[in-house]
Amino acid sequence: MSTQTERRRRSDGERSRRTILLTAARLATVEGLDGLTIGRLAAATGMSKSGLFAHFGSKEELQLATIGAAEEIFAEDVLRPALEAEGLERVRALSERFLSHVGRNVFPGGCFFASAAAELDTRPGPVRERVVAVQRQWMDLFEGAIRTAQERRELDPSVDPAQLTFELNALLGEANGLYLLSGDPGAFDMARRGIADRLERAAA
Amino acid sequence: MSTQTERRRRSDGERSRRTILLTAARLATVEGLDGLTIGRLAAATGMSKSGLFAHFGSKEELQLATIGAAEEIFAEDVLRPALEAEGLERVRALSERFLSHVGRNVFPGGCFFASAAAELDTRPGPVRERVVAVQRQWMDLFEGAIRTAQERRELDPSVDPAQLTFELNALLGEANGLYLLSGDPGAFDMARRGIADRLERAAA
């Protein structure tokens, strides 16, 4: 086998793994990460169970790989554009990109991590730990941007960054939940109004 | 069989049904309403599957009866005490009773309806409809109490009641979610601070 052929094969394998995980991540926001068995994924992708076993040895491995794929999508769609801004603009961009991400139905069950957190909150183990870590990173990113905004005097330095992070995330989470239940994009407008109001009051 | 014996039997049946549904409701907040099969419940209660089939003909019937049981518990623990107050005090009491309900781990997976909503948001059918209706009632109760508070001039009449309901519920939902993920009751304090602040600004 020539090096070129081998490279192509490996890249086909990568592509196919990516396609499988994209299907898995979308499926998980509807049927839950726990519903994500190799059998269920075989049915959804039309691949053989043995083929999927070759990619992922166990259900847990499949779940962790799926979370990794969802992280990549979230990073590309929400974090990367928002991280181009700094301070207060970054806080606004993180919020706005999140609402847009949910509103564009990138995942059919809304925010992948909100869905996973609600499912796994009471189920200890490495899958839950991974979801908690992603949530923690998101909160830290928010809090860091708020601190920068305070250093730049875009926000009042006396505001508690953890409290403001909590309140802004509450509005984002409620918009995600209400939109999924009602199908009404008015939920995003209510979140936007609440966030604008909260940031205005926290202005220096 | 004497009338008395029959009455006792019927009341034993009611008690046993209640006990089963209490177990079912607690289980559902951990394993999901979809994980609530008659087989799983038989294992959790130590009852026979045929005995459970006699109580609930199908999984869907079991799920709907479980939601009914959770509604009763929520009504007793949160709504009844809060409805003793009116207007602004009712808004405060609904919020405080909700946070206390979650903090006392009445259900191991936090708010039953938040858990059910997150699970069912993308799954159409009568079970989802029932959960949506309970959520709608809760929001309406909040909004009604806010309107009364405005009529009594406890809150500024120019405040949008739907928007304020959205923002207060966002804080309650975030406290529930964060507490379940982190185990840290500090989440309740952050919600309390946010709610007090929001109500203070909405004061007439």
mmCIF file of C-alpha atoms in Angstrom:
data_model
loop_
_atom_site.group_PDB
_atom_site.id
_atom_site.type_symbol
_atom_site.label_atom_id
_atom_site.label_comp_id
_atom_site.label_asym_id
_atom_site.label_seq_id
_atom_site.Cartn_x
_atom_site.Cartn_y
_atom_site.Cartn_z
ATOM 1 C CA MET A 1 0.000 0.000 0.000
ATOM 2 C CA SER A 2 1.483 3.365 -0.974
ATOM 3 C CA THR A 3 1.884 6.082 1.650
ATOM 4 C CA GLN A 4 -0.669 8.149 -0.225
ATOM 5 C CA THR A 5 -3.266 5.377 -0.128
ATOM 6 C CA GLU A 6 -2.640 4.833 3.558
ATOM 7 C CA ARG A 7 -3.035 8.568 4.241
ATOM 8 C CA ARG A 8 -6.271 8.643 2.319
ATOM 9 C CA ARG A 9 -7.529 5.649 4.270
ATOM 10 C CA ARG A 10 -6.653 7.191 7.577
ATOM 11 C CA SER A 11 -8.327 10.445 6.577
ATOM 12 C CA ASP A 12 -11.419 8.512 5.412
ATOM 13 C CA GLY A 13 -11.439 6.919 8.843
ATOM 14 C CA GLU A 14 -11.205 10.351 10.505
ATOM 15 C CA ARG A 15 -14.002 11.701 8.368
ATOM 16 C CA SER A 16 -16.206 8.739 9.076
ATOM 17 C CA ARG A 17 -15.496 8.987 12.819
ATOM 18 C CA ARG A 18 -16.418 12.677 12.681
ATOM 19 C CA THR A 19 -19.649 11.966 10.822
ATOM 20 C CA ILE A 20 -20.600 9.275 13.331
ATOM 21 C CA LEU A 21 -19.900 11.556 16.282
ATOM 22 C CA LEU A 22 -21.883 14.415 14.774
ATOM 23 C CA THR A 23 -24.884 12.091 14.469
ATOM 24 C CA ALA A 24 -24.224 10.857 18.005
ATOM 25 C CA ALA A 25 -24.096 14.383 19.432
ATOM 26 C CA ARG A 26 -27.338 15.417 17.729
ATOM 27 C CA LEU A 27 -29.014 12.199 18.853
ATOM 28 C CA ALA A 28 -27.810 12.648 22.444
ATOM 29 C CA THR A 29 -29.591 16.011 22.790
ATOM 30 C CA VAL A 30 -32.879 14.280 21.939
ATOM 31 C CA GLU A 31 -32.587 10.803 23.440
ATOM 32 C CA GLY A 32 -29.995 11.505 26.128
ATOM 33 C CA LEU A 33 -26.359 10.444 26.432
ATOM 34 C CA ASP A 34 -27.577 7.368 28.243
ATOM 35 C CA GLY A 35 -29.727 6.419 25.263
ATOM 36 C CA LEU A 36 -26.573 6.527 23.148
ATOM 37 C CA THR A 37 -25.806 2.835 22.786
ATOM 38 C CA ILE A 38 -23.739 1.368 19.965
ATOM 39 C CA GLY A 39 -26.909 -0.404 18.784
ATOM 40 C CA ARG A 40 -28.912 2.843 18.653
ATOM 41 C CA LEU A 41 -26.114 4.638 16.835
ATOM 42 C CA ALA A 42 -25.799 1.776 14.343
ATOM 43 C CA ALA A 43 -29.496 2.220 13.511
ATOM 44 C CA ALA A 44 -29.105 6.024 13.168
ATOM 45 C CA THR A 45 -25.973 5.915 10.958
ATOM 46 C CA GLY A 46 -26.721 2.741 8.991
ATOM 47 C CA MET A 47 -23.315 1.351 10.056
ATOM 48 C CA SER A 48 -22.757 -2.108 11.474
ATOM 49 C CA LYS A 49 -22.458 -2.555 15.225
ATOM 50 C CA SER A 50 -19.099 -4.296 14.711
ATOM 51 C CA GLY A 51 -17.887 -1.314 12.637
ATOM 52 C CA LEU A 52 -18.861 1.035 15.477
ATOM 53 C CA PHE A 53 -17.215 -1.221 18.048
ATOM 54 C CA ALA A 54 -13.994 -0.824 16.032
ATOM 55 C CA HIS A 55 -14.285 2.962 16.455
ATOM 56 C CA PHE A 56 -15.464 2.977 20.103
ATOM 57 C CA GLY A 57 -14.803 0.052 22.383
ATOM 58 C CA SER A 58 -17.593 0.723 24.865
ATOM 59 C CA LYS A 59 -20.663 2.839 25.490
ATOM 60 C CA GLU A 60 -18.672 5.044 27.869
ATOM 61 C CA GLU A 61 -15.952 5.620 25.269
ATOM 62 C CA LEU A 62 -18.627 6.497 22.746
ATOM 63 C CA GLN A 63 -20.228 8.945 25.197
ATOM 64 C CA LEU A 64 -16.901 10.640 25.975
ATOM 65 C CA ALA A 65 -16.026 10.896 22.272
ATOM 66 C CA THR A 66 -19.472 12.376 21.622
ATOM 67 C CA ILE A 67 -18.936 15.024 24.288
ATOM 68 C CA GLY A 68 -15.590 15.816 22.648
ATOM 69 C CA ALA A 69 -17.312 16.272 19.276
ATOM 70 C CA ALA A 70 -19.973 18.519 20.857
ATOM 71 C CA GLU A 71 -17.194 20.582 22.464
ATOM 72 C CA GLU A 72 -15.570 21.109 19.058
ATOM 73 C CA ILE A 73 -18.850 22.246 17.522
ATOM 74 C CA PHE A 74 -19.539 24.590 20.441
ATOM 75 C CA ALA A 75 -15.988 25.983 20.273
ATOM 76 C CA GLU A 76 -16.280 26.651 16.557
ATOM 77 C CA ASP A 77 -19.777 28.112 16.683
ATOM 78 C CA VAL A 78 -19.789 30.023 19.985
ATOM 79 C CA LEU A 79 -16.365 30.397 21.581
ATOM 80 C CA ARG A 80 -14.103 31.176 18.622
ATOM 81 C CA PRO A 81 -16.134 34.186 17.366
ATOM 82 C CA ALA A 82 -16.729 35.474 20.914
ATOM 83 C CA LEU A 83 -13.051 35.211 21.878
ATOM 84 C CA GLU A 84 -12.175 37.714 19.162
ATOM 85 C CA ALA A 85 -13.633 40.355 21.472
ATOM 86 C CA GLU A 86 -12.400 41.247 24.951
ATOM 87 C CA GLY A 87 -13.849 42.492 28.221
ATOM 88 C CA LEU A 88 -17.454 43.691 28.093
ATOM 89 C CA GLU A 89 -17.695 42.998 24.359
ATOM 90 C CA ARG A 90 -16.654 39.414 25.028
ATOM 91 C CA VAL A 91 -19.356 39.036 27.695
ATOM 92 C CA ARG A 92 -21.918 40.311 25.188
ATOM 93 C CA ALA A 93 -20.554 38.147 22.368
ATOM 94 C CA LEU A 94 -20.548 34.964 24.491
ATOM 95 C CA SER A 95 -24.186 35.607 25.408
ATOM 96 C CA GLU A 96 -25.262 36.504 21.892
ATOM 97 C CA ARG A 97 -23.417 33.602 20.226
ATOM 98 C CA PHE A 98 -24.956 31.196 22.739
ATOM 99 C CA LEU A 99 -28.501 32.434 22.021
ATOM 100 C CA SER A 100 -27.850 32.308 18.289
ATOM 101 C CA HIS A 101 -26.419 28.771 18.615
ATOM 102 C CA VAL A 102 -29.602 27.545 20.314
ATOM 103 C CA GLY A 103 -31.892 29.523 17.988
ATOM 104 C CA ARG A 104 -30.249 28.062 14.855
ATOM 105 C CA ASN A 105 -30.987 24.552 16.202
ATOM 106 C CA VAL A 106 -27.375 23.444 15.751
ATOM 107 C CA PHE A 107 -28.416 20.581 18.029
ATOM 108 C CA PRO A 108 -32.077 19.561 17.892
ATOM 109 C CA GLY A 109 -32.222 19.454 21.711
ATOM 110 C CA GLY A 110 -30.734 22.940 22.221
ATOM 111 C CA CYS A 111 -27.503 23.439 24.142
ATOM 112 C CA PHE A 112 -25.746 20.045 24.208
ATOM 113 C CA PHE A 113 -24.185 20.724 27.607
ATOM 114 C CA ALA A 114 -27.380 21.963 29.260
ATOM 115 C CA SER A 115 -29.068 18.794 28.041
ATOM 116 C CA ALA A 116 -26.196 16.579 29.229
ATOM 117 C CA ALA A 117 -25.953 18.354 32.592
ATOM 118 C CA ALA A 118 -29.671 17.901 33.289
ATOM 119 C CA GLU A 119 -29.405 14.226 32.417
ATOM 120 C CA LEU A 120 -26.210 13.408 34.281
ATOM 121 C CA ASP A 121 -26.439 15.641 37.353
ATOM 122 C CA THR A 122 -27.256 12.709 39.615
ATOM 123 C CA ARG A 123 -25.137 10.032 37.894
ATOM 124 C CA PRO A 124 -21.534 9.963 39.130
ATOM 125 C CA GLY A 125 -18.773 8.816 36.806
ATOM 126 C CA PRO A 126 -16.286 10.002 34.173
ATOM 127 C CA VAL A 127 -18.989 11.095 31.714
ATOM 128 C CA ARG A 128 -20.583 13.385 34.307
ATOM 129 C CA GLU A 129 -17.129 14.683 35.324
ATOM 130 C CA ARG A 130 -16.394 15.639 31.741
ATOM 131 C CA VAL A 131 -19.666 17.569 31.416
ATOM 132 C CA VAL A 132 -19.051 19.337 34.733
ATOM 133 C CA ALA A 133 -15.562 20.336 33.518
ATOM 134 C CA VAL A 134 -16.951 21.829 30.296
ATOM 135 C CA GLN A 135 -19.548 23.805 32.274
ATOM 136 C CA ARG A 136 -16.833 24.999 34.666
ATOM 137 C CA GLN A 137 -14.707 26.203 31.717
ATOM 138 C CA TRP A 138 -17.672 28.131 30.323
ATOM 139 C CA MET A 139 -18.345 29.825 33.659
ATOM 140 C CA ASP A 140 -14.628 30.646 34.052
ATOM 141 C CA LEU A 141 -14.544 32.174 30.603
ATOM 142 C CA PHE A 142 -17.487 34.415 31.491
ATOM 143 C CA GLU A 143 -16.022 35.353 34.844
ATOM 144 C CA GLY A 144 -12.628 36.120 33.268
ATOM 145 C CA ALA A 145 -14.222 38.395 30.661
ATOM 146 C CA ILE A 146 -16.143 40.199 33.435
ATOM 147 C CA ARG A 147 -12.913 40.729 35.405
ATOM 148 C CA THR A 148 -11.190 42.152 32.321
ATOM 149 C CA ALA A 149 -14.184 44.443 31.774
ATOM 150 C CA GLN A 150 -13.777 45.619 35.385
ATOM 151 C CA GLU A 151 -10.051 46.261 34.935
ATOM 152 C CA ARG A 152 -10.898 48.299 31.854
ATOM 153 C CA ARG A 153 -13.600 50.133 33.830
ATOM 154 C CA GLU A 154 -16.275 48.943 31.378
ATOM 155 C CA LEU A 155 -17.992 47.353 34.378
ATOM 156 C CA ASP A 156 -18.138 48.533 37.973
ATOM 157 C CA PRO A 157 -15.215 46.905 39.877
ATOM 158 C CA SER A 158 -17.442 46.503 42.954
ATOM 159 C CA VAL A 159 -19.715 44.021 41.134
ATOM 160 C CA ASP A 160 -19.157 40.370 42.203
ATOM 161 C CA PRO A 161 -18.006 38.583 39.004
ATOM 162 C CA ALA A 162 -19.265 35.156 40.180
ATOM 163 C CA GLN A 163 -22.703 36.605 40.968
ATOM 164 C CA LEU A 164 -22.916 38.369 37.599
ATOM 165 C CA THR A 165 -21.811 35.171 35.822
ATOM 166 C CA PHE A 166 -24.536 33.278 37.678
ATOM 167 C CA GLU A 167 -27.215 35.789 36.716
ATOM 168 C CA LEU A 168 -26.244 36.024 33.039
ATOM 169 C CA ASN A 169 -26.037 32.237 32.733
ATOM 170 C CA ALA A 170 -29.421 31.938 34.417
ATOM 171 C CA LEU A 171 -30.940 34.065 31.635
ATOM 172 C CA LEU A 172 -29.169 32.059 28.913
ATOM 173 C CA GLY A 173 -30.258 28.749 30.421
ATOM 174 C CA GLU A 174 -33.868 29.877 30.804
ATOM 175 C CA ALA A 175 -33.962 30.988 27.158
ATOM 176 C CA ASN A 176 -32.650 27.585 26.066
ATOM 177 C CA GLY A 177 -35.174 25.709 28.214
ATOM 178 C CA LEU A 178 -38.180 27.863 27.352
ATOM 179 C CA TYR A 179 -37.414 27.830 23.627
ATOM 180 C CA LEU A 180 -37.199 24.040 23.653
ATOM 181 C CA LEU A 181 -40.498 23.690 25.512
ATOM 182 C CA SER A 182 -42.468 26.387 23.693
ATOM 183 C CA GLY A 183 -40.726 26.663 20.320
ATOM 184 C CA ASP A 184 -41.132 30.423 20.748
ATOM 185 C CA PRO A 185 -38.026 32.452 19.839
ATOM 186 C CA GLY A 186 -39.461 35.236 22.034
ATOM 187 C CA ALA A 187 -37.526 33.467 24.812
ATOM 188 C CA PHE A 188 -34.307 34.813 23.259
ATOM 189 C CA ASP A 189 -35.641 38.370 23.279
ATOM 190 C CA MET A 190 -36.501 38.086 26.969
ATOM 191 C CA ALA A 191 -32.987 36.826 27.701
ATOM 192 C CA ARG A 192 -31.483 39.675 25.630
ATOM 193 C CA ARG A 193 -33.570 42.238 27.482
ATOM 194 C CA GLY A 194 -32.553 40.786 30.852
ATOM 195 C CA ILE A 195 -28.860 40.671 29.917
ATOM 196 C CA ALA A 196 -28.820 44.209 28.519
ATOM 197 C CA ASP A 197 -30.513 45.464 31.686
ATOM 198 C CA ARG A 198 -28.145 43.570 33.977
ATOM 199 C CA LEU A 199 -25.040 44.802 32.125
ATOM 200 C CA GLU A 200 -26.307 48.359 32.048
ATOM 201 C CA ARG A 201 -26.706 48.350 35.818
ATOM 202 C CA ALA A 202 -23.238 46.805 36.248
ATOM 203 C CA ALA A 203 -21.676 49.505 34.054
ATOM 204 C CA ALA A 204 -18.988 51.583 35.738
ATOM 205 C CA MET B 1 -66.804 -9.368 52.656
ATOM 206 C CA SER B 2 -68.061 -6.648 54.998
ATOM 207 C CA THR B 3 -68.169 -3.039 53.831
ATOM 208 C CA GLN B 4 -65.528 -2.214 56.413
ATOM 209 C CA THR B 5 -63.137 -4.875 55.079
ATOM 210 C CA GLU B 6 -63.693 -3.673 51.558
ATOM 211 C CA ARG B 7 -63.026 -0.076 52.597
ATOM 212 C CA ARG B 8 -59.827 -1.103 54.318
ATOM 213 C CA ARG B 9 -58.778 -3.010 51.220
ATOM 214 C CA ARG B 10 -59.465 -0.087 48.957
ATOM 215 C CA SER B 11 -57.556 2.236 51.252
ATOM 216 C CA ASP B 12 -54.636 -0.243 51.385
ATOM 217 C CA GLY B 13 -54.685 -0.164 47.589
ATOM 218 C CA GLU B 14 -54.589 3.652 47.609
ATOM 219 C CA ARG B 15 -51.718 3.683 50.073
ATOM 220 C CA SER B 16 -49.767 1.159 48.082
ATOM 221 C CA ARG B 17 -50.382 3.082 44.861
ATOM 222 C CA ARG B 18 -49.163 6.258 46.581
ATOM 223 C CA THR B 19 -46.029 4.534 47.882
ATOM 224 C CA ILE B 20 -45.256 3.145 44.438
ATOM 225 C CA LEU B 21 -45.710 6.537 42.799
ATOM 226 C CA LEU B 22 -43.519 8.255 45.363
ATOM 227 C CA THR B 23 -40.720 5.800 44.557
ATOM 228 C CA ALA B 24 -41.414 6.308 40.859
ATOM 229 C CA ALA B 25 -41.227 10.100 41.139
ATOM 230 C CA ARG B 26 -37.935 9.998 43.053
ATOM 231 C CA LEU B 27 -36.498 7.482 40.586
ATOM 232 C CA ALA B 28 -37.609 9.560 37.593
ATOM 233 C CA THR B 29 -35.548 12.571 38.722
ATOM 234 C CA VAL B 30 -32.435 10.381 38.669
ATOM 235 C CA GLU B 31 -32.983 7.963 35.792
ATOM 236 C CA GLY B 32 -35.453 9.976 33.748
ATOM 237 C CA LEU B 33 -39.145 9.481 33.064
ATOM 238 C CA ASP B 34 -38.162 7.439 30.056
ATOM 239 C CA GLY B 35 -36.153 5.080 32.268
ATOM 240 C CA LEU B 36 -39.327 4.509 34.273
ATOM 241 C CA THR B 37 -40.412 1.127 32.969
ATOM 242 C CA ILE B 38 -42.639 -1.260 34.898
ATOM 243 C CA GLY B 39 -39.657 -3.634 35.125
ATOM 244 C CA ARG B 40 -37.392 -0.939 36.622
ATOM 245 C CA LEU B 41 -40.058 0.083 39.106
ATOM 246 C CA ALA B 42 -40.663 -3.554 40.090
ATOM 247 C CA ALA B 43 -36.952 -3.809 40.949
ATOM 248 C CA ALA B 44 -37.043 -0.549 42.956
ATOM 249 C CA THR B 45 -40.204 -1.355 44.942
ATOM 250 C CA GLY B 46 -39.770 -5.119 45.282
ATOM 251 C CA MET B 47 -43.244 -5.598 43.785
ATOM 252 C CA SER B 48 -44.058 -8.021 40.984
ATOM 253 C CA LYS B 49 -44.319 -6.742 37.436
ATOM 254 C CA SER B 50 -47.818 -8.248 37.202
ATOM 255 C CA GLY B 51 -48.829 -6.407 40.388
ATOM 256 C CA LEU B 52 -47.604 -3.138 38.878
ATOM 257 C CA PHE B 53 -49.392 -3.877 35.610
ATOM 258 C CA ALA B 54 -52.587 -4.155 37.653
ATOM 259 C CA HIS B 55 -51.986 -0.595 38.946
ATOM 260 C CA PHE B 56 -50.748 0.925 35.682
ATOM 261 C CA GLY B 57 -51.625 -0.631 32.348
ATOM 262 C CA SER B 58 -48.751 0.855 30.353
ATOM 263 C CA LYS B 59 -45.488 2.759 30.658
ATOM 264 C CA GLU B 60 -47.237 5.938 29.537
ATOM 265 C CA GLU B 61 -49.971 5.529 32.181
ATOM 266 C CA LEU B 62 -47.258 4.986 34.783
ATOM 267 C CA GLN B 63 -45.416 8.118 33.633
ATOM 268 C CA LEU B 64 -48.570 10.252 33.746
ATOM 269 C CA ALA B 65 -49.502 8.920 37.209
ATOM 270 C CA THR B 66 -45.941 9.668 38.377
ATOM 271 C CA ILE B 67 -46.212 13.253 37.154
ATOM 272 C CA GLY B 68 -49.512 13.516 39.042
ATOM 273 C CA ALA B 69 -47.816 12.294 42.232
ATOM 274 C CA ALA B 70 -44.960 14.776 41.759
ATOM 275 C CA GLU B 71 -47.513 17.560 41.267
ATOM 276 C CA GLU B 72 -49.155 16.672 44.584
ATOM 277 C CA ILE B 73 -45.831 16.734 46.410
ATOM 278 C CA PHE B 74 -44.888 20.046 44.805
ATOM 279 C CA ALA B 75 -48.304 21.523 45.614
ATOM 280 C CA GLU B 76 -48.035 20.452 49.255
ATOM 281 C CA ASP B 77 -44.420 21.524 49.719
ATOM 282 C CA VAL B 78 -44.173 24.686 47.607
ATOM 283 C CA LEU B 79 -47.531 26.011 46.397
ATOM 284 C CA ARG B 80 -49.784 25.597 49.439
ATOM 285 C CA PRO B 81 -47.542 27.560 51.862
ATOM 286 C CA ALA B 82 -46.770 30.217 49.235
ATOM 287 C CA LEU B 83 -50.426 30.724 48.320
ATOM 288 C CA GLU B 84 -51.138 31.833 51.876
ATOM 289 C CA ALA B 85 -49.425 35.097 50.954
ATOM 290 C CA GLU B 86 -50.517 37.529 48.242
ATOM 291 C CA GLY B 87 -48.915 39.964 45.824
ATOM 292 C CA LEU B 88 -45.224 40.671 46.404
ATOM 293 C CA GLU B 89 -45.111 38.376 49.443
ATOM 294 C CA ARG B 90 -46.444 35.547 47.275
ATOM 295 C CA VAL B 91 -43.729 36.173 44.671
ATOM 296 C CA ARG B 92 -41.124 36.009 47.439
ATOM 297 C CA ALA B 93 -42.712 32.932 49.026
ATOM 298 C CA LEU B 94 -42.941 31.022 45.730
ATOM 299 C CA SER B 95 -39.246 31.710 45.121
ATOM 300 C CA GLU B 96 -38.165 30.856 48.654
ATOM 301 C CA ARG B 97 -40.271 27.684 48.904
ATOM 302 C CA PHE B 98 -38.886 26.516 45.560
ATOM 303 C CA LEU B 99 -35.269 27.011 46.671
ATOM 304 C CA SER B 100 -35.996 25.306 49.974
ATOM 305 C CA HIS B 101 -37.714 22.398 48.159
ATOM 306 C CA VAL B 102 -34.618 21.796 46.046
ATOM 307 C CA GLY B 103 -32.205 22.332 48.954
ATOM 308 C CA ARG B 104 -34.021 19.790 51.144
ATOM 309 C CA ASN B 105 -33.565 17.188 48.368
ATOM 310 C CA VAL B 106 -37.259 16.304 48.357
ATOM 311 C CA PHE B 107 -36.419 14.661 45.032
ATOM 312 C CA PRO B 108 -32.850 13.380 44.623
ATOM 313 C CA GLY B 109 -32.646 14.943 41.149
ATOM 314 C CA GLY B 110 -33.808 18.408 42.258
ATOM 315 C CA CYS B 111 -36.961 19.962 40.840
ATOM 316 C CA PHE B 112 -39.014 17.125 39.312
ATOM 317 C CA PHE B 113 -40.437 19.362 36.600
ATOM 318 C CA ALA B 114 -37.121 20.930 35.593
ATOM 319 C CA SER B 115 -35.735 17.418 35.263
ATOM 320 C CA ALA B 116 -38.748 16.206 33.266
ATOM 321 C CA ALA B 117 -38.773 19.299 31.048
ATOM 322 C CA ALA B 118 -35.095 18.892 30.152
ATOM 323 C CA GLU B 119 -35.665 15.247 29.305
ATOM 324 C CA LEU B 120 -38.883 15.608 27.325
ATOM 325 C CA ASP B 121 -38.411 18.928 25.559
ATOM 326 C CA THR B 122 -37.800 17.238 22.211
ATOM 327 C CA ARG B 123 -40.163 14.274 22.635
ATOM 328 C CA PRO B 124 -43.735 15.045 21.543
ATOM 329 C CA GLY B 125 -46.640 13.229 23.184
ATOM 330 C CA PRO B 126 -49.061 13.344 26.112
ATOM 331 C CA VAL B 127 -46.316 13.016 28.760
ATOM 332 C CA ARG B 128 -44.506 16.070 27.412
ATOM 333 C CA GLU B 129 -47.801 17.976 27.118
ATOM 334 C CA ARG B 130 -48.533 17.306 30.771
ATOM 335 C CA VAL B 131 -45.123 18.618 31.865
ATOM 336 C CA VAL B 132 -45.516 21.708 29.670
ATOM 337 C CA ALA B 133 -48.936 22.348 31.261
ATOM 338 C CA VAL B 134 -47.489 22.151 34.798
ATOM 339 C CA GLN B 135 -44.715 24.580 33.842
ATOM 340 C CA ARG B 136 -47.260 26.929 32.272
ATOM 341 C CA GLN B 137 -49.344 26.877 35.478
ATOM 342 C CA TRP B 138 -46.266 27.718 37.527
ATOM 343 C CA MET B 139 -45.375 30.660 35.282
ATOM 344 C CA ASP B 140 -49.004 31.873 35.341
ATOM 345 C CA LEU B 141 -49.037 31.725 39.127
ATOM 346 C CA PHE B 142 -45.892 33.874 39.256
ATOM 347 C CA GLU B 143 -47.210 36.317 36.690
ATOM 348 C CA GLY B 144 -50.554 36.584 38.518
ATOM 349 C CA ALA B 145 -48.827 37.342 41.823
ATOM 350 C CA ILE B 146 -46.709 40.008 40.095
ATOM 351 C CA ARG B 147 -49.841 41.627 38.617
ATOM 352 C CA THR B 148 -51.499 41.684 42.044
ATOM 353 C CA ALA B 149 -48.341 43.250 43.484
ATOM 354 C CA GLN B 150 -48.568 45.918 40.766
ATOM 355 C CA GLU B 151 -52.236 46.612 41.522
ATOM 356 C CA ARG B 152 -51.292 47.006 45.164
ATOM 357 C CA ARG B 153 -48.406 49.268 44.149
ATOM 358 C CA GLU B 154 -45.886 46.925 45.773
ATOM 359 C CA LEU B 155 -44.251 46.666 42.358
ATOM 360 C CA ASP B 156 -43.944 49.292 39.643
ATOM 361 C CA PRO B 157 -46.935 48.909 37.268
ATOM 362 C CA SER B 158 -44.695 49.730 34.298
ATOM 363 C CA VAL B 159 -42.670 46.521 34.786
ATOM 364 C CA ASP B 160 -43.521 43.783 32.241
ATOM 365 C CA PRO B 161 -44.893 40.861 34.336
ATOM 366 C CA ALA B 162 -43.898 38.209 31.757
ATOM 367 C CA GLN B 163 -40.340 39.558 31.622
ATOM 368 C CA LEU B 164 -40.039 39.643 35.421
ATOM 369 C CA THR B 165 -41.443 36.092 35.625
ATOM 370 C CA PHE B 166 -38.852 34.981 33.068
ATOM 371 C CA GLU B 167 -35.988 36.591 35.004
ATOM 372 C CA LEU B 168 -37.007 35.244 38.422
ATOM 373 C CA ASN B 169 -37.527 31.758 37.031
ATOM 374 C CA ALA B 170 -34.163 31.945 35.322
ATOM 375 C CA LEU B 171 -32.526 32.490 38.733
ATOM 376 C CA LEU B 172 -34.506 29.643 40.322
ATOM 377 C CA GLY B 173 -33.672 27.265 37.477
ATOM 378 C CA GLU B 174 -29.975 28.136 37.565
ATOM 379 C CA ALA B 175 -29.853 27.522 41.330
ATOM 380 C CA ASN B 176 -31.460 24.101 40.840
ATOM 381 C CA GLY B 177 -29.061 23.150 38.041
ATOM 382 C CA LEU B 178 -25.901 24.450 39.686
ATOM 383 C CA TYR B 179 -26.735 22.842 43.039
ATOM 384 C CA LEU B 180 -27.263 19.473 41.348
ATOM 385 C CA LEU B 181 -23.988 19.714 39.456
ATOM 386 C CA SER B 182 -21.828 21.156 42.228
ATOM 387 C CA GLY B 183 -23.610 20.072 45.415
ATOM 388 C CA ASP B 184 -22.869 23.578 46.656
ATOM 389 C CA PRO B 185 -25.824 25.254 48.453
ATOM 390 C CA GLY B 186 -24.104 28.589 47.681
ATOM 391 C CA ALA B 187 -26.132 28.395 44.459
ATOM 392 C CA PHE B 188 -29.251 29.189 46.503
ATOM 393 C CA ASP B 189 -27.636 32.268 48.017
ATOM 394 C CA MET B 190 -26.727 33.565 44.578
ATOM 395 C CA ALA B 191 -30.317 33.051 43.426
ATOM 396 C CA ARG B 192 -31.622 34.813 46.562
ATOM 397 C CA ARG B 193 -29.295 37.757 45.991
ATOM 398 C CA GLY B 194 -30.368 38.010 42.341
ATOM 399 C CA ILE B 195 -34.068 37.815 43.217
ATOM 400 C CA ALA B 196 -33.842 40.383 46.022
ATOM 401 C CA ASP B 197 -31.979 42.728 43.695
ATOM 402 C CA ARG B 198 -34.462 42.240 40.851
ATOM 403 C CA LEU B 199 -37.485 42.798 43.125
ATOM 404 C CA GLU B 200 -35.932 45.839 44.715
ATOM 405 C CA ARG B 201 -35.462 47.449 41.325
ATOM 406 C CA ALA B 202 -39.021 46.562 40.340
ATOM 407 C CA ALA B 203 -40.396 48.130 43.526
ATOM 408 C CA ALA B 204 -42.858 50.942 42.971
#
